[in-house]
Tab-separated table of C-alpha atoms in Angstrom:
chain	number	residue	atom	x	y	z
A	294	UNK	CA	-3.915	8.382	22.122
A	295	UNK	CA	-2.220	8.467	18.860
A	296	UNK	CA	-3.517	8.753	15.744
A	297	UNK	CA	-2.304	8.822	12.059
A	298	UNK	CA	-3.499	11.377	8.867
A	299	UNK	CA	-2.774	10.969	5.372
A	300	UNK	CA	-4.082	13.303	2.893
A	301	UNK	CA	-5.437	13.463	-0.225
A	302	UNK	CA	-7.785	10.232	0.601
A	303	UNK	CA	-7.671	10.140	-3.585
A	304	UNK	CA	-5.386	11.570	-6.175
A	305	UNK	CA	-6.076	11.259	-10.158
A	306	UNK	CA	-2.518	12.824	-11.738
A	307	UNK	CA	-1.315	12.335	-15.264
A	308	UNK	CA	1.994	11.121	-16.308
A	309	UNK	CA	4.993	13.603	-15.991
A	310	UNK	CA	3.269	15.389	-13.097
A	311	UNK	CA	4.991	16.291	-9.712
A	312	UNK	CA	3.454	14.445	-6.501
A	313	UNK	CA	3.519	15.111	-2.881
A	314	UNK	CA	1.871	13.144	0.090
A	315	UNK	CA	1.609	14.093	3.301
A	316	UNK	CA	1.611	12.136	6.856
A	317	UNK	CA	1.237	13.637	10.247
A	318	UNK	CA	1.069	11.659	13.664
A	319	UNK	CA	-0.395	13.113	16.377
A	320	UNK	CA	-0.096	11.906	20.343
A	321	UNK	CA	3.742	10.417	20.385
A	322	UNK	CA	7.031	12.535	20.218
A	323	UNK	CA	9.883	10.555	17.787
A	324	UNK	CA	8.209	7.872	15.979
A	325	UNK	CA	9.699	5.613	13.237
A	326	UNK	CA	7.705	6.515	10.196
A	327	UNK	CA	7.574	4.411	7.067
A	328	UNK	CA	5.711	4.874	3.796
A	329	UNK	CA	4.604	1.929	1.990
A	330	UNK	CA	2.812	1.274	-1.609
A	331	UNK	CA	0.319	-1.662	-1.827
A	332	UNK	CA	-0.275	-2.400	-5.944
A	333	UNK	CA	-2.719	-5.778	-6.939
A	334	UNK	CA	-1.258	-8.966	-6.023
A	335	UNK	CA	2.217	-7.789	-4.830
A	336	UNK	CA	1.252	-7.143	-1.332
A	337	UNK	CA	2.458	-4.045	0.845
A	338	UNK	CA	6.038	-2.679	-0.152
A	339	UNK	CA	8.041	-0.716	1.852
A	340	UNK	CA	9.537	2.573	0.190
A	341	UNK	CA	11.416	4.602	3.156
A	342	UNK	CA	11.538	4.723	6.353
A	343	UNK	CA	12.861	7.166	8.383
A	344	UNK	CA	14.091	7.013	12.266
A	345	UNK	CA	14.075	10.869	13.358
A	346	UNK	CA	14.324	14.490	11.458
A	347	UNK	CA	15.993	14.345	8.100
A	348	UNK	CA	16.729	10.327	8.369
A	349	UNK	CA	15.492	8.718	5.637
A	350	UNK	CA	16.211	5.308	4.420
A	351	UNK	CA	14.970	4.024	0.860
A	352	UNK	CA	14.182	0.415	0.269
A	353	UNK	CA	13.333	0.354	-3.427
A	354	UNK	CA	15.530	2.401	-6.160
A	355	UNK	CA	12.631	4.696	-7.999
A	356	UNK	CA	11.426	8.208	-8.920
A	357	UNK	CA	9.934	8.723	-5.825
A	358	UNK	CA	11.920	10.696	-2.417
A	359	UNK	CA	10.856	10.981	1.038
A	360	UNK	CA	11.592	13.922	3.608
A	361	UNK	CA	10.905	14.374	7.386
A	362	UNK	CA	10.621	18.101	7.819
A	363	UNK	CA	9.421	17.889	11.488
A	364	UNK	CA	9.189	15.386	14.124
A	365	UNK	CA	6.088	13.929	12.987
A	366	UNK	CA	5.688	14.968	9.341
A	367	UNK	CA	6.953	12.683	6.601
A	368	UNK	CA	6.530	13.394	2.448
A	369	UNK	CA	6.507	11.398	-0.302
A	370	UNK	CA	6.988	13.639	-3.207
A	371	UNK	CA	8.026	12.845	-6.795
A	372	UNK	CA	9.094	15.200	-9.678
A	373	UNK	CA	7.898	13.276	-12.818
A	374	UNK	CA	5.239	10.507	-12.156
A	375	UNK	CA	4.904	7.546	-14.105
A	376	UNK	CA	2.067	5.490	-14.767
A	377	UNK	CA	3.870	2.307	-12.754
A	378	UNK	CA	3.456	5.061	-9.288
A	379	UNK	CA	-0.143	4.199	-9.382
A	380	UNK	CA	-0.922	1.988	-6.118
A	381	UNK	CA	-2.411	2.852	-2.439
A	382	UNK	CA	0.325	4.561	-0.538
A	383	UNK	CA	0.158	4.199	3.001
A	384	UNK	CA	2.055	6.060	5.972
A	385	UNK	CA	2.484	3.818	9.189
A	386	UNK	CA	4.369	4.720	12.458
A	387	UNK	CA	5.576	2.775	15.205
A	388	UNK	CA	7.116	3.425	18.844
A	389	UNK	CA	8.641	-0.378	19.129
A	390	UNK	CA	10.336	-2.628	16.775
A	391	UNK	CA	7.551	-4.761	16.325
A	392	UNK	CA	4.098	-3.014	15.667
A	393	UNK	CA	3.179	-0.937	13.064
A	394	UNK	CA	0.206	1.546	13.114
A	395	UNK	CA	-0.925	2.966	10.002
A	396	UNK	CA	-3.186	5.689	8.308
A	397	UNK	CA	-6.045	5.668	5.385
A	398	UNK	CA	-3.513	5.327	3.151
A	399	UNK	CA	-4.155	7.327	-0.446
A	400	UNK	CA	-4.972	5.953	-3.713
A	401	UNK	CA	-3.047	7.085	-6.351
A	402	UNK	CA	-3.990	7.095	-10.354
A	403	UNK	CA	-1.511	8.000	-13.336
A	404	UNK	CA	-3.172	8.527	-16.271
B	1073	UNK	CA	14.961	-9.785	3.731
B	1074	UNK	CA	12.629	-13.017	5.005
B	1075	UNK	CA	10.642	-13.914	2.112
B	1076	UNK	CA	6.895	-14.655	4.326
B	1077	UNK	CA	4.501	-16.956	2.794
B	1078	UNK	CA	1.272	-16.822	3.173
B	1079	UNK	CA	-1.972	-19.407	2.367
B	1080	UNK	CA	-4.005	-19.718	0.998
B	1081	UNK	CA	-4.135	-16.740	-0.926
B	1082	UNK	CA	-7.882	-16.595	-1.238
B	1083	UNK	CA	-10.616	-18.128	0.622
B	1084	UNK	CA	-14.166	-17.668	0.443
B	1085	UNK	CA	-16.632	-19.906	3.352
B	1086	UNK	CA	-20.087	-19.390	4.635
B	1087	UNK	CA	-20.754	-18.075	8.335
B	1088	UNK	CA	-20.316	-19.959	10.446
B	1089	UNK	CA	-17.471	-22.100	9.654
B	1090	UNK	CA	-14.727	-22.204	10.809
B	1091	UNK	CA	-11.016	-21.008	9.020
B	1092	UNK	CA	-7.149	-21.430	9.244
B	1093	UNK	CA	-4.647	-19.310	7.384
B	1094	UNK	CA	-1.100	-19.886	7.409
B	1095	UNK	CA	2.167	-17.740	7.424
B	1096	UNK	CA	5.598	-19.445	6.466
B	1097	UNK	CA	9.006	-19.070	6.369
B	1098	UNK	CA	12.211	-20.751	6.363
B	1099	UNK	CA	13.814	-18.117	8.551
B	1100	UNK	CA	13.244	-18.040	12.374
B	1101	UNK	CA	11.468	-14.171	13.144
B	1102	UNK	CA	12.461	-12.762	16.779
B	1103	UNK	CA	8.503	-11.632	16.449
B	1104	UNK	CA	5.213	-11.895	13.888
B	1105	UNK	CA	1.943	-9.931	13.677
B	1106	UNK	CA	-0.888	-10.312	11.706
B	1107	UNK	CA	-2.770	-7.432	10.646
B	1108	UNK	CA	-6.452	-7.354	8.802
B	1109	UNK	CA	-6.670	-4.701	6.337
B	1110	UNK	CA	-10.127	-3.698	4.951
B	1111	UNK	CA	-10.203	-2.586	1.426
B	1112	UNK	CA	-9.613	1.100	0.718
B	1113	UNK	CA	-8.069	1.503	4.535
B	1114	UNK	CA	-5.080	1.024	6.361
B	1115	UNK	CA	-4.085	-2.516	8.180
B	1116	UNK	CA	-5.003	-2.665	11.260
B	1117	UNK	CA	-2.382	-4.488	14.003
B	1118	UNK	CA	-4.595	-7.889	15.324
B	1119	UNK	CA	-1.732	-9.036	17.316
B	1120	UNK	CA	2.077	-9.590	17.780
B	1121	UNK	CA	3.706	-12.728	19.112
B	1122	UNK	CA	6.995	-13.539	20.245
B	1123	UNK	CA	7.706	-16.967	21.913
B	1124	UNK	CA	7.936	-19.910	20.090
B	1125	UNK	CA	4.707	-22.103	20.999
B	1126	UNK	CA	2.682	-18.824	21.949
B	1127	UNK	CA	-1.026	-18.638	21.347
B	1128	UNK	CA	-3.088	-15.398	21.874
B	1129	UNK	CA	-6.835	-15.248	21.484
B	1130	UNK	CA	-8.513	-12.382	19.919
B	1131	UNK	CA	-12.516	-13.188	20.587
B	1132	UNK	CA	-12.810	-15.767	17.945
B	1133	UNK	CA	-9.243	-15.255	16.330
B	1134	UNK	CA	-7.175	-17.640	17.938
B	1135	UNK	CA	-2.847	-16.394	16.915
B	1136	UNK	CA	-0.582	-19.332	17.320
B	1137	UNK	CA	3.342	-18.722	16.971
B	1138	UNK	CA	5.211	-22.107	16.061
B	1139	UNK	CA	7.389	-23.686	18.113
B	1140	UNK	CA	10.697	-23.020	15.649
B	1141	UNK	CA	9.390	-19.307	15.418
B	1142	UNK	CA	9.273	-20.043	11.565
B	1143	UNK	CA	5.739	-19.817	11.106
B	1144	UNK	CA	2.297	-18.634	12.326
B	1145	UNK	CA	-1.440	-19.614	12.234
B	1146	UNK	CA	-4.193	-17.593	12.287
B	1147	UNK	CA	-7.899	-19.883	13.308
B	1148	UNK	CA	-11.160	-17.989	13.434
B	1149	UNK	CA	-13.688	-19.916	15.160
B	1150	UNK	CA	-17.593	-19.241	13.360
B	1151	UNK	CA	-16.508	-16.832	11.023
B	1152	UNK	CA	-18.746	-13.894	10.606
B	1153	UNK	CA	-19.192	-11.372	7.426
B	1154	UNK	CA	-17.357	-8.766	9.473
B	1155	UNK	CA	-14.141	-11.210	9.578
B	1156	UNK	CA	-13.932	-10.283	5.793
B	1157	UNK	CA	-10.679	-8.814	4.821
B	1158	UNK	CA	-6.641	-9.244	3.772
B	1159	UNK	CA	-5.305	-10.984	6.591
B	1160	UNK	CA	-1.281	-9.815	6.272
B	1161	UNK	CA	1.549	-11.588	8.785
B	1162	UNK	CA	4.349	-9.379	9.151
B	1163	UNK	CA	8.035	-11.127	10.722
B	1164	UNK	CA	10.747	-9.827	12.279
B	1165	UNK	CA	11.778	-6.575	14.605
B	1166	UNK	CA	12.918	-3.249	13.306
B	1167	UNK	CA	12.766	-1.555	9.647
B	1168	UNK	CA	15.795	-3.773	8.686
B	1169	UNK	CA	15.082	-6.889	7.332
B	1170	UNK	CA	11.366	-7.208	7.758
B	1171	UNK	CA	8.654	-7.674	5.419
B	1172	UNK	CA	5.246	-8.495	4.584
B	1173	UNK	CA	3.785	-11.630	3.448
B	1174	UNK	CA	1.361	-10.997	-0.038
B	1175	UNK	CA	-1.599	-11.751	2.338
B	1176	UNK	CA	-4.833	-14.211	2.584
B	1177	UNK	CA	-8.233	-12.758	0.883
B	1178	UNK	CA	-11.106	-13.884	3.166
B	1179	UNK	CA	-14.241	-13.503	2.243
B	1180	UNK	CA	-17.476	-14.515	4.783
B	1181	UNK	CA	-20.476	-15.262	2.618
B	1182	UNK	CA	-23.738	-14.287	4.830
């Protein structure tokens, strides 16, 4: 079966800091991987996706970057946060068009 | 991008009644799922539908697609305190396109 890690769970960073999150999937060989932020009241919005090794595909304009060093390994880093970054950021994958599976997710907080 | 509605945004009923949330659009989606996210954890997939006029039953969750494929309901029959959650519809197929509606807040009062 496959399953879905994000780490840290929880991340306190202050403004100007660098960021990185991680995602791994286990149990599936060439997933689409995505990497969503969910702030208060403006539901779940999708950052980048990526389709295979070094394919990424950015939604939003930002400060924040995504790579896909390895099959099932995607990164959300940043070089400067800001205090707007702050949100739950959550990795999903999927095999099909239409369903998405996703991880813990990590909460993020710029002081 | 389809712009998904969703309603209501909150709701808040005691067990054992019974519930209908709503997902809307003015587009027609080649699919839909609805997802229930618990808070500080990922969404978890409920259910995907793709024919217009389809209806899935989950338990007590019954998933119906409409017959235009422009909007969704989601009915849970004797709602319990472990149906508490963010109920999220999701329309579309691929990365391209698709998006997430802002989500119903249910709350089950014991």
């Amino acid at each position: 079966s496959q399953t879905i890690h994000q780490w840290p769970a929880t991340l306190v960073q202050p403004v100007g800091s660098p960021l990185s999150l991680e995602c791994t999937v286990e149990g599936t060989s060439n997933p689409n991987l995505y990497w969503y932020r969910q702030a208060a009241g403006r539901g779940l919005q999708l950052l980048f996706y990526s389709v295979g090794i070094g394919q990424i595909s950015s939604e939003v304009p930002q400060n924040l970057s995504a790579s896909r060093p390895q099959d099932r390994q995607f990164i959300l880093s940043s070089k400067k946060l800001l205090l707007s970054d702050s949100g739950f950021y959550l990795c999903a994958w999927s095999f099909t068009d239409y369903e998405q599976y996703f991880g813990p997710g990590t909460r993020l907080t710029v002081t | 991008t389809q712009l998904l509605e969703q309603s209501p945004q909150f709701l808040s009923i005691q067990e054992g009644e019974n519930l209908t949330v709503y997902c809307n659009s003015s587009s027609v989606f080649s699919s839909l799922q609805w997802y229930r996210q618990e808070p500080g954890e990922g969404p978890v997939l409920l259910v995907t539908v793709v024919t217009g006029g389809e209806v899935k039953k989950l338990k007590r969750l019954t998933f119906q697609f409409g017959d235009a494929r422009k909007d969704s309901s989601l009915h849970i029959t004797a709602a319990q305190p472990g149906d508490t959650g963010l109920y999220l519809c999701r329309a579309g197929g691929g990365a391209d396109g698709l998006t997430f509606g802002k989500g119903t807040h249910l709350i089950i009062q014991p």
